[in-house]
CSV table of C-alpha atoms and ligand atoms in Angstrom, one decimal:
chain,number,residue,atom,x,y,z
Q,1,UNK,CA,0.0,0.0,0.0
Q,2,UNK,CA,1.4,3.4,-0.9
Q,3,UNK,CA,0.9,6.3,1.6
Q,4,UNK,CA,-1.3,9.2,0.7
Q,5,UNK,CA,1.2,11.4,2.5
Q,6,UNK,CA,4.8,10.7,3.1
Q,7,UNK,CA,7.0,13.3,4.8
Q,8,UNK,CA,10.8,12.8,4.6
Q,9,UNK,CA,13.6,14.6,6.4
Q,10,UNK,CA,11.5,17.8,6.8
Q,11,UNK,CA,13.3,20.7,8.3
Q,12,UNK,CA,12.1,24.2,9.0
Q,13,UNK,CA,14.1,27.0,10.4
Q,14,UNK,CA,12.7,30.5,10.9
Q,15,UNK,CA,15.6,32.9,10.3
Q,16,UNK,CA,18.4,32.1,12.7
Q,17,UNK,CA,16.3,30.6,15.4
Q,18,UNK,CA,16.6,26.9,16.5
Q,19,UNK,CA,15.0,24.6,14.1
Q,20,UNK,CA,11.2,24.5,14.4
Q,21,UNK,CA,11.2,21.1,12.7
Q,22,UNK,CA,14.2,18.9,12.5
Q,23,UNK,CA,14.5,15.9,10.2
Q,24,UNK,CA,10.8,15.0,10.5
Q,25,UNK,CA,9.6,11.9,8.8
Q,26,UNK,CA,6.3,9.8,8.8
Q,27,UNK,CA,3.7,8.4,6.5
Q,28,UNK,CA,-0.1,8.6,6.5
Q,29,UNK,CA,-2.3,6.0,4.7
Q,30,UNK,CA,-5.4,6.9,2.8
Q,31,UNK,CA,-8.3,7.1,5.3
Q,32,UNK,CA,-6.1,7.0,8.3
Q,33,UNK,CA,-6.9,9.2,11.4
Q,34,UNK,CA,-3.6,10.5,12.7
Q,35,UNK,CA,-3.0,12.8,15.6
Q,36,UNK,CA,0.1,14.9,16.1
Q,37,UNK,CA,0.7,15.7,19.8
Q,38,UNK,CA,3.3,17.6,21.7
Q,39,UNK,CA,3.7,20.6,24.0
Q,40,UNK,CA,3.3,24.3,22.9
Q,41,UNK,CA,6.1,25.3,20.6
Q,42,UNK,CA,6.8,21.6,19.6
Q,43,UNK,CA,6.3,22.4,15.9
Q,44,UNK,CA,2.7,21.0,15.4
Q,45,UNK,CA,1.3,24.0,13.5
Q,46,UNK,CA,4.5,24.6,11.5
Q,47,UNK,CA,4.3,21.0,10.4
Q,48,UNK,CA,0.7,21.3,9.1
Q,49,UNK,CA,1.5,24.6,7.5
Q,50,UNK,CA,4.5,23.1,5.6
Q,51,UNK,CA,2.3,20.4,4.2
Q,52,UNK,CA,0.0,22.9,2.4
Q,53,UNK,CA,2.8,25.4,1.9
Q,54,UNK,CA,1.4,28.2,4.1
Q,55,UNK,CA,4.9,28.0,5.4
Q,56,UNK,CA,7.9,27.2,3.1
Q,57,UNK,CA,10.0,24.3,4.4
Q,58,UNK,CA,13.7,24.8,4.6
Q,59,UNK,CA,14.5,21.3,3.3
Q,60,UNK,CA,13.0,17.8,2.9
Q,61,UNK,CA,10.3,16.2,0.9
Q,62,UNK,CA,6.5,16.1,1.3
Q,63,UNK,CA,4.9,13.6,-1.1
Q,64,UNK,CA,1.1,14.0,-1.3
Q,65,UNK,CA,-0.8,11.8,-3.7
Q,66,UNK,CA,2.4,11.0,-5.6
Q,67,UNK,CA,3.8,14.6,-6.0
Q,68,UNK,CA,6.4,16.5,-3.9
Q,69,UNK,CA,4.4,19.5,-2.8
Q,70,UNK,CA,7.6,21.4,-2.0
Q,71,UNK,CA,8.4,21.5,-5.8
Q,72,UNK,CA,5.0,22.7,-7.0
Q,73,UNK,CA,4.6,26.0,-8.9
Q,74,UNK,CA,1.6,28.3,-8.3
Q,75,UNK,CA,-1.0,26.6,-10.6
Q,76,UNK,CA,-0.2,23.0,-9.5
Q,77,UNK,CA,-0.1,24.1,-5.8
Q,78,UNK,CA,-3.6,25.6,-6.1
Q,79,UNK,CA,-4.8,22.3,-7.5
Q,80,UNK,CA,-3.2,20.3,-4.8
Q,81,UNK,CA,-4.6,22.7,-2.1
Q,82,UNK,CA,-8.1,21.9,-3.2
Q,83,UNK,CA,-7.5,18.3,-2.2
Q,84,UNK,CA,-6.4,19.4,1.3
Q,85,UNK,CA,-9.0,21.0,3.6
Q,86,UNK,CA,-7.9,23.1,6.5
Q,87,UNK,CA,-9.6,23.4,9.9
Q,88,UNK,CA,-8.4,26.0,12.4
Q,89,UNK,CA,-8.6,26.5,16.1
Q,90,UNK,CA,-10.4,29.9,15.7
Q,91,UNK,CA,-12.5,28.7,12.8
Q,92,UNK,CA,-11.5,31.5,10.5
Q,93,UNK,CA,-15.1,32.2,9.4
Q,94,UNK,CA,-16.3,35.5,7.9
Q,95,UNK,CA,-18.6,36.7,10.8
Q,96,UNK,CA,-20.9,38.9,8.8
Q,97,UNK,CA,-21.7,36.0,6.3
Q,98,UNK,CA,-24.2,33.3,6.8
Q,99,UNK,CA,-23.4,29.7,7.4
Q,100,UNK,CA,-24.1,28.6,3.8
Q,101,UNK,CA,-22.0,31.5,2.5
Q,102,UNK,CA,-19.1,30.5,4.7
Q,103,UNK,CA,-19.5,26.9,3.5
Q,104,UNK,CA,-19.4,28.0,-0.1
Q,105,UNK,CA,-16.3,29.9,0.5
Q,106,UNK,CA,-14.5,26.5,0.5
Q,107,UNK,CA,-15.2,26.5,-3.3
Q,108,UNK,CA,-13.1,29.6,-3.9
Q,109,UNK,CA,-9.9,27.7,-4.5
Q,110,UNK,CA,-11.7,25.8,-7.3
Q,111,UNK,CA,-13.1,28.8,-9.1
Q,112,UNK,CA,-12.0,31.5,-11.5
Q,113,UNK,CA,-11.1,34.7,-9.7
Q,114,UNK,CA,-14.0,36.7,-11.1
Q,115,UNK,CA,-16.8,34.3,-10.1
Q,116,UNK,CA,-15.1,33.8,-6.8
Q,117,UNK,CA,-15.0,37.5,-6.1
Q,118,UNK,CA,-18.5,38.0,-7.1
Q,119,UNK,CA,-19.6,35.1,-4.9
Q,120,UNK,CA,-21.3,33.4,-7.8
Q,121,UNK,CA,-22.3,29.8,-7.0
Q,122,UNK,CA,-24.6,27.6,-9.1
Q,123,UNK,CA,-27.5,25.6,-7.9
Q,124,UNK,CA,-25.5,22.4,-7.7
Q,125,UNK,CA,-22.9,24.0,-5.4
Q,126,UNK,CA,-25.7,25.4,-3.2
Q,127,UNK,CA,-27.3,22.0,-3.0
Q,128,UNK,CA,-23.9,20.4,-2.1
Q,129,UNK,CA,-23.5,23.0,0.6
Q,130,UNK,CA,-27.0,22.2,2.0
Q,131,UNK,CA,-26.2,18.5,1.9
Q,132,UNK,CA,-22.9,18.9,3.8
Q,133,UNK,CA,-24.5,21.2,6.3
Q,134,UNK,CA,-27.1,18.5,6.9
Q,135,UNK,CA,-24.4,15.9,7.5
Q,136,UNK,CA,-23.0,18.3,10.1
Q,137,UNK,CA,-26.3,18.8,11.9
Q,138,UNK,CA,-26.6,22.4,10.8
Q,139,UNK,CA,-29.9,22.3,8.8
Q,140,UNK,CA,-31.5,24.8,11.1
Q,141,UNK,CA,-28.7,27.3,10.9
Q,142,UNK,CA,-28.1,27.7,7.2
Q,143,UNK,CA,-29.1,31.3,7.0
Q,144,UNK,CA,-27.7,32.4,10.4
Q,145,UNK,CA,-24.8,34.7,10.5
Q,146,UNK,CA,-21.6,33.1,11.6
Q,147,UNK,CA,-21.2,35.5,14.6
Q,148,UNK,CA,-24.5,34.2,16.0
Q,149,UNK,CA,-23.2,30.7,16.5
Q,150,UNK,CA,-21.6,28.9,19.3
Q,151,UNK,CA,-18.0,27.7,19.1
Q,152,UNK,CA,-19.0,24.2,18.3
Q,153,UNK,CA,-21.4,25.3,15.6
Q,154,UNK,CA,-18.7,27.5,14.2
Q,155,UNK,CA,-16.3,24.7,13.9
Q,156,UNK,CA,-18.9,22.5,12.2
Q,157,UNK,CA,-19.2,25.3,9.6
Q,158,UNK,CA,-15.4,25.1,9.4
Q,159,UNK,CA,-15.6,21.5,8.7
Q,160,UNK,CA,-18.4,22.0,6.2
Q,161,UNK,CA,-16.2,24.6,4.3
Q,162,UNK,CA,-13.4,22.1,4.1
Q,163,UNK,CA,-15.6,19.3,3.0
Q,164,UNK,CA,-17.1,21.2,0.1
Q,165,UNK,CA,-13.7,21.1,-1.6
Q,166,UNK,CA,-14.0,17.3,-1.9
Q,167,UNK,CA,-10.7,17.0,-0.1
Q,168,UNK,CA,-8.7,13.8,0.1
Q,169,UNK,CA,-7.2,14.9,3.4
Q,170,UNK,CA,-8.1,17.3,6.2
Q,171,UNK,CA,-5.4,19.2,8.2
Q,172,UNK,CA,-6.8,20.3,11.5
Q,173,UNK,CA,-4.8,22.6,13.7
Q,174,UNK,CA,-6.0,22.3,17.3
Q,175,UNK,CA,-9.7,22.1,16.2
Q,176,UNK,CA,-11.0,21.7,19.7
Q,177,UNK,CA,-8.6,23.9,21.7
Q,178,UNK,CA,-11.2,26.7,22.1
Q,179,UNK,CA,-14.2,24.4,22.8
Q,180,UNK,CA,-15.8,23.1,26.0
Q,181,UNK,CA,-15.5,19.3,26.6
Q,182,UNK,CA,-18.9,18.5,25.2
Q,183,UNK,CA,-18.5,20.5,22.0
Q,184,UNK,CA,-15.0,19.1,21.7
Q,185,UNK,CA,-16.4,15.6,21.8
Q,186,UNK,CA,-19.0,16.4,19.1
Q,187,UNK,CA,-16.3,17.8,16.8
Q,188,UNK,CA,-13.9,14.9,17.3
Q,189,UNK,CA,-16.8,12.5,16.7
Q,190,UNK,CA,-17.6,14.3,13.4
Q,191,UNK,CA,-14.0,14.2,12.3
Q,192,UNK,CA,-13.7,10.5,13.1
Q,193,UNK,CA,-16.9,9.8,11.3
Q,194,UNK,CA,-15.6,11.7,8.2
Q,195,UNK,CA,-12.5,9.5,8.2
Q,196,UNK,CA,-14.3,6.2,8.7
Q,197,UNK,CA,-17.4,6.8,6.5
Q,198,UNK,CA,-16.1,9.1,3.8
Q,199,UNK,CA,-12.5,7.7,3.6
Q,200,UNK,CA,-11.0,11.1,4.0
Q,201,UNK,CA,-7.6,11.1,5.7
Q,202,UNK,CA,-7.5,13.2,8.8
Q,203,UNK,CA,-4.3,14.7,10.3
Q,204,UNK,CA,-5.1,16.6,13.5
Q,205,UNK,CA,-2.9,18.5,15.9
Q,206,UNK,CA,-4.0,18.1,19.5
Q,207,UNK,CA,-2.7,19.2,22.8
Q,208,UNK,CA,-4.5,16.6,24.7
Q,209,UNK,CA,-3.1,13.1,24.9
Q,210,UNK,CA,-6.3,11.6,26.1
Q,211,UNK,CA,-8.1,12.7,23.0
Q,212,UNK,CA,-5.4,11.4,20.7
Q,213,UNK,CA,-5.5,8.0,22.4
Q,214,UNK,CA,-9.2,7.7,22.1
Q,215,UNK,CA,-9.6,8.7,18.4
Q,216,UNK,CA,-6.4,7.9,16.5
Q,217,UNK,CA,-5.2,5.1,14.4
Q,218,UNK,CA,-1.7,6.5,14.8
Q,219,UNK,CA,-0.1,9.1,17.0
Q,220,UNK,CA,2.9,11.1,16.1
Q,221,UNK,CA,4.5,12.7,19.2
Q,222,UNK,CA,6.8,15.7,18.6
Q,223,UNK,CA,9.0,17.6,21.0
Q,224,UNK,CA,11.4,20.4,20.1
Q,225,UNK,CA,10.7,19.9,16.4
Q,226,UNK,CA,11.6,16.3,16.5
Q,227,UNK,CA,9.5,13.1,16.1
Q,228,UNK,CA,9.9,11.2,19.4
Q,229,UNK,CA,7.1,8.7,19.0
Q,230,UNK,CA,5.2,7.1,16.1
Q,231,UNK,CA,2.7,4.3,16.8
Q,232,UNK,CA,-0.8,3.1,17.5
Q,233,UNK,CA,-2.4,4.4,20.8
Q,234,UNK,CA,-2.1,0.9,22.3
Q,235,UNK,CA,1.7,1.1,21.9
Q,236,UNK,CA,2.1,4.4,23.7
Q,237,UNK,CA,3.7,4.1,27.2
Q,238,UNK,CA,4.2,6.4,30.1
Q,239,UNK,CA,7.8,6.8,29.0
Q,240,UNK,CA,6.6,7.8,25.6
Q,241,UNK,CA,4.4,10.5,27.1
Q,242,UNK,CA,7.2,11.7,29.2
Q,243,UNK,CA,9.5,11.9,26.1
Q,244,UNK,CA,6.8,13.9,24.2
Q,245,UNK,CA,5.6,16.3,26.9
Q,246,UNK,CA,8.7,16.7,29.2
Q,247,UNK,CA,7.8,18.4,32.4
Q,248,UNK,CA,4.1,18.7,31.5
Q,249,UNK,CA,3.8,15.0,31.3
Q,250,UNK,CA,2.7,14.1,34.8
Q,251,UNK,CA,-0.5,16.2,34.6
Q,252,UNK,CA,-1.4,14.7,31.2
Q,253,UNK,CA,-0.8,11.1,32.5
Q,254,UNK,CA,-3.2,11.8,35.3
Q,255,UNK,CA,-5.7,13.1,32.8
Q,256,UNK,CA,-5.4,10.2,30.5
Q,257,UNK,CA,-6.2,7.8,33.3
Q,258,UNK,CA,-6.3,4.6,31.5
Q,259,UNK,CA,-2.7,4.7,30.1
Q,260,UNK,CA,-0.7,1.6,30.9
Q,261,UNK,CA,2.6,1.7,32.5
Q,262,UNK,CA,5.6,0.8,30.4
B,1,ADP,N1,6.2,32.6,11.7
B,1,ADP,C1,7.2,32.3,12.6
B,1,ADP,N2,8.3,33.0,12.7
B,1,ADP,C2,9.2,32.6,13.6
B,1,ADP,N3,9.1,31.6,14.4
B,1,ADP,C3,8.0,30.8,14.4
B,1,ADP,C4,7.0,31.1,13.4
B,1,ADP,N4,6.0,30.2,13.6
B,1,ADP,C5,6.4,29.3,14.5
B,1,ADP,N5,7.6,29.7,15.0
B,1,ADP,C6,8.4,29.0,16.1
B,1,ADP,O1,8.5,27.7,15.7
B,1,ADP,C7,8.4,26.9,16.9
B,1,ADP,C8,7.3,25.9,16.7
B,1,ADP,O2,6.0,26.6,16.7
B,1,ADP,P1,4.6,26.0,16.4
B,1,ADP,O3,4.7,25.2,15.1
B,1,ADP,O4,3.6,27.1,16.4
B,1,ADP,O5,4.4,25.0,17.6
B,1,ADP,P2,3.0,24.3,18.2
B,1,ADP,O6,2.0,24.4,17.1
B,1,ADP,O7,3.4,22.9,18.4
B,1,ADP,O8,2.7,25.1,19.4
B,1,ADP,C9,8.2,27.8,18.1
B,1,ADP,O9,9.5,28.0,18.6
B,1,ADP,C10,7.7,29.0,17.4
B,1,ADP,O10,8.0,30.1,18.2
B,2,MG,MG1,0.1,25.3,17.2
């Protein structure tokens, strides 16, 4: 089986600072649910941003669907980006626009500049948006303004906007970090459902080890820009958590409860 995403020797250095990512390597299979965990400043966001080229890597290789995204020119990059949906901690919605308008925004990357700027969407696109909003349980909110929604509802719009691109993969940067525990669970359940039932690969940055253990097929632990663990949740030991989180580890192990000693 070939991987949908294969990252090799990825390094990112901002200016003369210490490397934000150092020789990072891992692979992600189609449909896999993969969590990236680590403390603040570990390099999680930088890693996701390198994958869709919001940040330019210093060196290495990022093979996505058979092409090295680090080599792509503008036009090819735009095409690859339509296959990669982004989900953000702060949702990045346009507050004064409605739920369906925000969802349709996900189509912008696939449109000509003019029809994009004019906000022209055809009936088929609107129906697709309605369908996706239905899947995310937002039928009753379609014409509500984004700024009238709760955090959990906003994130469901964020997911809808990503899904309307028909992505192969979702990159989610701390999607639940601003949500209360109940809303966080709802969002994680939707993301898991999307991976299992739609076959869309999900790569999610998380701060919480307990959430990663519960939802992931595979966990990548990073600390100081380096991968210090790759494996299934059942293979993660206390020692691994300590390696990933350093001094923060004790609290996290307590939170995770069920983690086995090792
Ligand atoms: N645009 C940037 N310019 C300079 N340094 C940055 C930039 N973005 C991130 N960094 C640095 O890179 C390191 C990793 O940050 P980040 O990827 O945001 O970590 P995480 O998402 O795990 O909290 C940190 O030391 C951070 O200060
Ligand atoms: Mg981050």
